[in-house]
Amino acid sequence: MCRLVKGRVVVAEEKSPRSVVVVGAGMVGLSVAWFLQERGVEVTVVDRAGVAAGASWGNAGWLSPGLAIPLPEPSVLRYGMRSLLDRDAPLYIPTKPDPRLWAFLTKFATHCTMRQWERGMQSYRPINALCLDAFDVLTKNGVEAPTIEAPIMAAFEKAGQADDLRRELELILRSGQEISFTEIPGDKVAAEVPQISSNVELAIRLDGQRYIDPGAFTQSLADAVVARGGRIRTGFTARNLRHGARGVTVEAYAGDPEHADAVVIATGAWLNDLARPLGVRTPVQAGRGYSFTVPTEQTVPCPIYFPATRVACTPYQGQLRVAGTMEFRSPDHPLDTGRVASIIKASRPLLTGVDWSKRTDTWVGPRPVTPDGLPLIGGTRVPGVYIAGGHGMWGVTLGPVTGQLLAEQIVLGKQPAELRAFSPTR
């Protein structure tokens, strides 16, 4: 093995790391830390803000391996072009000049072909098959927050709007990935999900899925890491990585550095700054999602999805979490109340028994999107430094299995077959 010391490449003895610093305390980073502990590694997790402070808190919390697919696809490109003219569209792209964003979107567009999608689907299929088992490992071994089995009810105001989802489900099945679904006429939907209004003409129930309270689950995962002897250090904004006699050092803008035998960068939408010097050429762009919570007259039995407006709703602490939007802006841009208003405008006719006037927990978080729709999981060109990120909308679904497989690679020194397509240096 080689390593970089003061700009020189030198030969170093290869050995399994005994200590690892994980940069990022979201679902992905904490999952890596937990599974490293399973293999006897001492871990320290650092984060610039705190546990679940990025995209891990306010998302819809779906554990949906049946729907974890590459985002770039021909219909997405067509939809994106139409959205540029609609301020209320679920996809929002600022029109002001931003060379880095438009370079990313150009690369994204080149991957919006069926050939690229089918190739990406074959990459997702093996890791999707393992993701629920990874959650079960966590919940059976100290992570107290539950996963809840429930279907996802996809509802359509007009029956013809279901054609796109039918086509997508057929493609998913053709790829070899399992997903079970049943069509339900509009007059029977309310009997299963009373929150869906009579304006809905058709629904498709996607069975075999689960959901979580993502903030509570991520915090429970953090608590489990600490209970096993791990350290979580917040207020630590990583600035630079440096190799030396003490292994890899993570330097911060303020405060003492952290030292370990290896480092995992799991900083979500902020991945580029640390990853680019490590030979990671695939950029990550923030695709920001919004959510809020509203009370309901009756208990919500399962997640609800409105594909035509890209709104995802989830039972949440006795109420309903409503989430939507893919907003391509800086991850640190202030919350845009106009995006919240657009979600409410799209959802109000499709939901009943919801008190929109008592909205709470309004939130925005940056999903880390890659131009080819595949995450970045594995080693970099610098020995002892690994990447775990770029999962787009599937960071919750695939977080634990990412941690499980990457921990195996870090400790055993061999890349699992399921991670080959996700190499950060591809």
Coordinates of C-alpha atoms in Angstrom, one line a residue:
M1 CA 0.0 0.0 0.0
C2 CA 1.1 3.6 -0.7
R3 CA 0.3 6.7 1.2
L4 CA 0.8 10.4 0.8
V5 CA 3.3 12.1 3.2
K6 CA 4.0 15.8 2.6
G7 CA 3.3 15.5 -1.1
R8 CA 5.4 12.3 -1.5
V9 CA 4.0 8.8 -2.2
V10 CA 5.7 6.3 0.1
V11 CA 5.2 2.6 0.7
A12 CA 3.3 1.7 3.9
E13 CA 2.5 -1.7 5.4
E14 CA -1.1 -2.7 4.8
K15 CA -3.1 -3.6 7.9
S16 CA -6.6 -3.4 9.2
P17 CA -7.3 -0.1 10.9
R18 CA -7.9 -0.1 14.6
S19 CA -9.4 3.4 14.7
V20 CA -11.5 5.4 12.2
V21 CA -12.8 8.9 12.2
V22 CA -16.2 9.3 10.4
V23 CA -16.9 12.8 9.2
G24 CA -20.7 13.2 9.2
A25 CA -23.3 12.3 11.8
G26 CA -26.2 11.5 9.5
M27 CA -27.8 8.1 8.8
V28 CA -25.0 7.1 6.5
G29 CA -22.0 8.2 8.7
L30 CA -23.5 6.7 11.9
S31 CA -24.2 3.4 10.1
V32 CA -20.6 3.2 9.0
A33 CA -19.5 3.9 12.6
W34 CA -21.9 1.3 14.1
F35 CA -20.8 -1.5 11.7
L36 CA -17.1 -0.7 12.2
Q37 CA -17.7 -1.2 15.9
E38 CA -19.2 -4.6 15.1
R39 CA -15.8 -5.4 13.6
G40 CA -13.9 -4.2 16.7
V41 CA -12.9 -0.8 15.4
E42 CA -12.7 2.3 17.6
V43 CA -14.7 5.1 16.1
T44 CA -15.0 8.8 16.5
V45 CA -17.8 10.7 14.6
V46 CA -17.4 14.4 13.9
D47 CA -20.0 16.8 12.5
R48 CA -20.1 20.5 11.9
A49 CA -23.6 20.8 13.6
G50 CA -25.0 17.7 15.2
V51 CA -26.7 14.3 14.8
A52 CA -29.1 14.3 11.8
A53 CA -28.5 18.0 11.2
G54 CA -28.4 17.6 7.4
A55 CA -30.8 15.5 5.2
S56 CA -31.4 12.8 7.9
W57 CA -34.0 14.6 10.1
G58 CA -36.9 15.9 8.1
N59 CA -37.2 13.5 5.2
A60 CA -40.1 11.2 4.5
G61 CA -38.4 8.2 6.3
W62 CA -39.4 5.6 3.8
L63 CA -37.5 2.3 3.7
S64 CA -38.4 1.5 0.2
P65 CA -36.0 -0.8 -1.6
G66 CA -38.6 -1.4 -4.3
L67 CA -38.4 2.2 -5.3
A68 CA -34.6 2.8 -4.9
I69 CA -33.7 3.4 -8.5
P70 CA -31.4 5.8 -10.5
L71 CA -32.9 9.3 -10.6
P72 CA -31.7 10.1 -14.2
E73 CA -34.2 8.8 -16.6
P74 CA -35.8 10.1 -19.9
S75 CA -39.1 11.1 -18.3
V76 CA -37.2 13.1 -15.6
L77 CA -35.4 15.1 -18.3
R78 CA -38.7 15.9 -20.1
Y79 CA -40.4 16.8 -16.8
G80 CA -37.4 19.0 -15.8
M81 CA -37.7 21.0 -19.0
R82 CA -41.4 21.7 -18.4
S83 CA -40.7 22.6 -14.8
L84 CA -38.4 25.5 -15.7
L85 CA -41.6 27.5 -16.6
D86 CA -43.6 26.6 -13.5
R87 CA -42.7 28.2 -10.2
D88 CA -44.9 25.7 -8.3
A89 CA -43.4 22.6 -10.0
P90 CA -41.8 20.0 -7.6
L91 CA -38.5 20.4 -9.4
Y92 CA -37.0 23.9 -8.9
I93 CA -33.9 25.1 -10.7
P94 CA -32.8 28.7 -10.2
T95 CA -32.6 30.6 -13.4
K96 CA -29.7 32.9 -12.3
P97 CA -26.3 32.0 -13.7
D98 CA -24.4 29.3 -11.8
P99 CA -21.7 27.6 -13.9
R100 CA -21.1 24.8 -11.4
L101 CA -24.9 23.9 -11.2
W102 CA -25.4 24.0 -14.9
A103 CA -22.3 21.9 -15.5
F104 CA -23.8 19.3 -13.1
L105 CA -27.2 19.4 -14.8
T106 CA -25.6 19.0 -18.2
K107 CA -23.9 15.8 -16.9
F108 CA -27.1 14.7 -15.3
A109 CA -29.0 15.1 -18.6
T110 CA -26.4 12.9 -20.5
H111 CA -27.4 10.1 -18.1
C112 CA -31.1 10.4 -18.8
T113 CA -31.3 7.5 -21.2
M114 CA -32.9 4.1 -20.9
R115 CA -29.5 2.4 -21.5
Q116 CA -27.9 4.3 -18.6
W117 CA -31.0 3.8 -16.4
E118 CA -31.0 0.0 -17.0
R119 CA -27.3 -0.1 -16.3
G120 CA -27.8 1.8 -13.1
M121 CA -30.7 -0.4 -12.1
Q122 CA -28.4 -3.4 -12.2
S123 CA -26.1 -1.6 -9.9
Y124 CA -28.8 -0.9 -7.4
R125 CA -30.5 -4.3 -7.4
P126 CA -27.9 -6.2 -5.3
I127 CA -27.6 -3.5 -2.6
N128 CA -31.4 -3.0 -2.5
A129 CA -31.8 -6.7 -1.7
L130 CA -29.8 -6.3 1.5
C131 CA -31.0 -3.0 2.8
L132 CA -33.9 -4.2 5.1
D133 CA -31.8 -6.9 6.6
A134 CA -29.2 -4.3 7.6
F135 CA -31.9 -2.4 9.4
D136 CA -32.9 -5.6 11.2
V137 CA -29.3 -6.1 12.4
L138 CA -29.4 -2.6 13.9
T139 CA -32.7 -2.9 15.7
K140 CA -31.9 -6.4 17.1
N141 CA -28.6 -5.1 18.5
G142 CA -29.1 -2.0 20.4
V143 CA -30.8 0.6 18.1
E144 CA -34.1 1.1 19.9
A145 CA -36.1 3.0 17.3
P146 CA -38.4 0.7 15.3
T147 CA -38.9 0.2 11.7
I148 CA -42.6 -0.1 10.8
E149 CA -43.9 -2.4 8.1
A150 CA -46.6 -0.8 5.9
P151 CA -47.4 -0.4 2.2
I152 CA -46.9 2.9 0.3
M153 CA -50.2 4.1 -1.2
A154 CA -49.6 5.9 -4.5
A155 CA -52.6 8.0 -5.3
F156 CA -53.7 9.8 -8.5
E157 CA -56.2 12.5 -9.0
K158 CA -56.8 11.3 -12.6
A159 CA -56.5 7.6 -13.5
G160 CA -54.4 8.4 -16.5
Q161 CA -51.7 9.8 -14.4
A162 CA -50.9 6.3 -13.2
D163 CA -49.4 5.3 -16.5
D164 CA -45.9 6.7 -15.7
L165 CA -45.8 4.7 -12.4
R166 CA -47.0 1.5 -14.1
R167 CA -44.3 1.9 -16.7
E168 CA -41.7 2.4 -14.0
L169 CA -42.9 -0.6 -12.0
E170 CA -42.8 -2.7 -15.1
L171 CA -39.2 -1.6 -15.8
I172 CA -38.2 -2.4 -12.2
L173 CA -39.7 -5.9 -12.4
R174 CA -38.0 -6.4 -15.8
S175 CA -34.6 -5.5 -14.2
G176 CA -35.0 -8.4 -11.8
Q177 CA -35.9 -6.4 -8.7
E178 CA -38.9 -7.5 -6.7
I179 CA -41.8 -5.3 -6.0
S180 CA -45.4 -6.2 -5.3
F181 CA -48.3 -3.8 -6.2
T182 CA -52.1 -3.8 -6.5
E183 CA -54.4 -1.2 -8.2
I184 CA -57.3 0.1 -6.1
P185 CA -60.3 2.0 -7.6
G186 CA -60.8 5.5 -6.2
D187 CA -64.1 4.6 -4.5
K188 CA -62.2 2.0 -2.4
V189 CA -59.1 4.0 -1.5
A190 CA -60.6 5.8 1.5
A191 CA -61.4 2.5 3.2
E192 CA -57.7 1.8 3.3
V193 CA -56.4 5.3 3.8
P194 CA -59.0 7.7 5.1
Q195 CA -56.7 10.7 4.5
I196 CA -56.9 10.3 0.7
S197 CA -59.7 12.5 -0.6
S198 CA -62.6 11.6 -3.0
N199 CA -60.8 13.6 -5.7
V200 CA -58.5 10.6 -6.2
E201 CA -59.6 8.3 -9.1
L202 CA -57.1 5.5 -8.6
A203 CA -54.4 4.3 -6.3
I204 CA -51.6 1.7 -6.6
R205 CA -50.6 0.0 -3.3
L206 CA -46.9 -0.9 -3.1
D207 CA -46.5 -3.7 -0.6
G208 CA -43.5 -5.0 1.3
Q209 CA -42.1 -1.5 2.3
R210 CA -41.4 0.1 5.7
Y211 CA -40.9 3.5 7.3
I212 CA -39.3 5.1 10.3
D213 CA -39.2 8.4 12.2
P214 CA -35.9 9.4 10.6
G215 CA -34.8 11.9 13.2
A216 CA -35.5 9.5 16.1
F217 CA -33.9 6.6 14.3
T218 CA -30.7 8.5 13.6
Q219 CA -30.5 9.7 17.2
S220 CA -31.1 6.2 18.4
L221 CA -28.3 5.0 16.2
A222 CA -26.0 7.7 17.6
D223 CA -26.9 6.7 21.1
A224 CA -26.0 3.1 20.3
V225 CA -22.6 4.2 18.9
V226 CA -21.9 6.1 22.1
A227 CA -23.1 3.2 24.3
R228 CA -20.6 0.9 22.6
G229 CA -17.7 3.3 23.4
G230 CA -17.7 5.6 20.4
R231 CA -17.3 9.3 20.5
I232 CA -19.4 11.9 18.8
R233 CA -17.9 15.4 18.5
T234 CA -20.1 18.2 17.2
G235 CA -19.2 21.7 16.2
F236 CA -16.3 20.2 14.2
T237 CA -16.1 21.5 10.6
A238 CA -13.5 19.4 8.8
R239 CA -11.1 21.5 6.7
N240 CA -8.4 19.2 5.5
L241 CA -7.0 15.7 5.7
R242 CA -3.3 15.0 6.3
H243 CA -1.2 11.8 6.5
G244 CA 1.6 11.5 9.1
A245 CA 3.1 9.3 11.7
R246 CA -0.3 9.1 13.6
G247 CA -2.1 7.9 10.5
V248 CA -4.7 10.2 9.0
T249 CA -5.4 13.5 10.7
V250 CA -8.7 15.4 10.2
E251 CA -8.1 19.1 10.7
A252 CA -10.9 21.5 11.7
Y253 CA -11.4 25.2 11.1
A254 CA -11.6 25.5 14.9
G255 CA -10.5 23.2 17.7
D256 CA -8.2 20.2 18.0
P257 CA -7.8 17.8 15.1
E258 CA -8.7 14.1 15.2
H259 CA -6.3 11.3 14.4
A260 CA -7.0 7.7 13.3
D261 CA -5.8 4.9 11.2
A262 CA -8.5 5.7 8.6
V263 CA -11.1 8.2 7.7
V264 CA -14.6 8.0 6.2
I265 CA -16.1 11.1 4.6
A266 CA -19.9 11.0 4.9
T267 CA -20.8 14.7 4.7
G268 CA -23.7 14.4 2.3
A269 CA -24.3 17.5 0.1
W270 CA -21.1 19.0 1.4
L271 CA -19.0 16.2 0.1
N272 CA -17.2 17.9 -2.7
D273 CA -14.8 20.1 -0.7
L274 CA -13.1 17.2 1.0
A275 CA -13.6 14.6 -1.7
R276 CA -12.3 16.4 -4.8
P277 CA -8.6 16.4 -3.6
L278 CA -8.9 12.6 -3.1
G279 CA -9.5 11.9 -6.8
V280 CA -13.3 11.9 -6.6
R281 CA -14.3 13.4 -9.9
T282 CA -18.1 12.7 -9.6
P283 CA -19.6 15.9 -8.2
V284 CA -22.4 16.0 -5.6
Q285 CA -25.1 18.6 -5.9
A286 CA -27.7 19.5 -3.2
G287 CA -31.2 18.5 -4.3
R288 CA -33.0 20.1 -1.4
G289 CA -36.2 18.6 0.0
Y290 CA -38.8 20.3 2.2
S291 CA -41.2 18.9 4.8
F292 CA -43.6 19.9 7.6
T293 CA -46.0 18.3 10.0
V294 CA -49.8 18.6 10.2
P295 CA -52.4 17.1 12.5
T296 CA -55.0 14.7 11.1
E297 CA -58.5 13.8 12.3
Q298 CA -57.7 10.0 12.1
T299 CA -54.6 7.9 12.5
V300 CA -52.7 7.6 9.3
P301 CA -52.2 3.9 8.5
C302 CA -49.3 4.1 6.0
P303 CA -47.2 6.3 3.8
I304 CA -49.0 8.1 1.0
Y305 CA -47.4 9.1 -2.3
F306 CA -48.7 11.5 -5.0
P307 CA -46.4 10.8 -8.0
A308 CA -47.9 13.5 -10.2
T309 CA -46.9 16.2 -7.7
R310 CA -43.9 14.3 -6.2
V311 CA -45.3 14.7 -2.6
A312 CA -44.5 12.0 0.0
C313 CA -46.5 11.8 3.2
T314 CA -45.6 9.6 6.2
P315 CA -47.3 8.9 9.6
Y316 CA -45.2 10.9 12.1
Q317 CA -45.7 11.1 15.9
G318 CA -49.4 10.8 15.6
Q319 CA -49.7 13.3 12.8
L320 CA -48.7 13.5 9.1
R321 CA -45.3 14.5 7.7
V322 CA -45.7 16.0 4.3
A323 CA -42.5 16.2 2.1
G324 CA -41.7 17.2 -1.4
T325 CA -39.6 19.3 -3.8
M326 CA -36.3 18.8 -5.5
E327 CA -34.6 22.2 -5.3
F328 CA -31.2 22.6 -6.8
R329 CA -29.6 25.2 -4.7
S330 CA -26.7 25.6 -2.3
P331 CA -27.1 23.3 0.7
D332 CA -26.9 26.3 3.0
H333 CA -29.4 28.5 1.2
P334 CA -32.2 29.8 3.5
L335 CA -35.5 28.0 3.5
D336 CA -37.8 29.3 0.8
T337 CA -41.4 29.6 2.1
G338 CA -42.7 29.6 -1.5
R339 CA -41.6 26.0 -1.9
V340 CA -43.7 25.1 1.2
A341 CA -46.7 27.0 -0.2
S342 CA -46.4 25.0 -3.4
I343 CA -46.4 21.7 -1.6
I344 CA -49.6 22.7 0.3
K345 CA -51.2 23.9 -2.9
A346 CA -50.6 20.6 -4.6
S347 CA -51.6 18.4 -1.6
R348 CA -54.7 20.2 -0.3
P349 CA -57.1 18.8 -2.9
L350 CA -55.8 15.2 -2.5
L351 CA -55.9 15.0 1.3
T352 CA -58.8 15.2 3.7
G353 CA -59.1 15.5 7.5
V354 CA -55.8 17.5 7.6
D355 CA -55.5 20.8 9.5
W356 CA -53.2 22.9 7.3
S357 CA -53.5 25.9 9.7
K358 CA -51.5 24.0 12.4
R359 CA -48.4 23.3 10.4
T360 CA -45.2 22.7 12.4
D361 CA -41.7 21.5 12.0
T362 CA -41.1 23.3 8.7
W363 CA -37.8 22.1 7.4
V364 CA -35.4 22.0 4.4
G365 CA -32.5 19.5 4.0
P366 CA -30.1 18.9 1.2
R367 CA -30.1 15.5 -0.5
P368 CA -26.7 14.7 -2.1
V369 CA -27.4 14.0 -5.8
T370 CA -24.8 12.6 -8.3
P371 CA -25.1 13.1 -12.1
D372 CA -25.3 9.4 -12.8
G373 CA -27.7 8.7 -10.0
L374 CA -25.4 6.3 -8.2
P375 CA -23.9 6.8 -4.7
L376 CA -20.2 7.1 -3.9
I377 CA -19.2 4.2 -1.6
G378 CA -15.6 3.0 -1.2
G379 CA -12.0 3.9 -1.2
T380 CA -10.4 7.0 -2.8
R381 CA -7.0 7.4 -4.5
V382 CA -5.5 8.2 -1.0
P383 CA -5.0 5.1 1.1
G384 CA -7.0 5.0 4.3
V385 CA -9.6 7.5 3.2
Y386 CA -13.1 6.4 2.2
I387 CA -16.2 8.0 0.9
A388 CA -19.9 7.2 1.8
G389 CA -22.3 9.6 0.2
G390 CA -24.2 10.7 -2.9
H391 CA -27.3 8.6 -2.2
G392 CA -29.7 11.2 -3.5
M393 CA -33.2 10.3 -2.2
W394 CA -32.1 6.9 -0.9
G395 CA -29.8 7.9 2.0
V396 CA -32.2 6.6 4.6
T397 CA -33.1 3.4 2.8
L398 CA -29.5 2.5 1.9
G399 CA -27.7 4.1 4.9
P400 CA -27.3 1.0 7.1
V401 CA -26.4 -1.4 4.2
T402 CA -23.9 1.2 3.0
G403 CA -22.3 1.1 6.5
Q404 CA -22.4 -2.7 6.6
L405 CA -20.6 -3.2 3.3
L406 CA -18.1 -0.3 3.6
A407 CA -17.1 -1.5 7.1
E408 CA -16.4 -4.9 5.6
Q409 CA -14.2 -3.3 2.9
I410 CA -12.3 -1.1 5.4
V411 CA -11.5 -3.9 7.8
L412 CA -10.9 -6.8 5.4
G413 CA -9.3 -4.7 2.6
K414 CA -11.5 -6.2 -0.1
Q415 CA -14.3 -4.5 -2.0
P416 CA -17.6 -6.2 -1.7
A417 CA -19.2 -7.1 -5.1
E418 CA -22.2 -5.0 -4.3
L419 CA -20.1 -1.8 -4.1
R420 CA -18.1 -2.1 -7.3
A421 CA -20.5 0.1 -9.4
F422 CA -20.4 2.8 -6.7
S423 CA -16.6 3.3 -6.6
P424 CA -15.9 7.0 -5.7
T425 CA -13.1 7.1 -8.3
R426 CA -15.2 5.8 -11.2

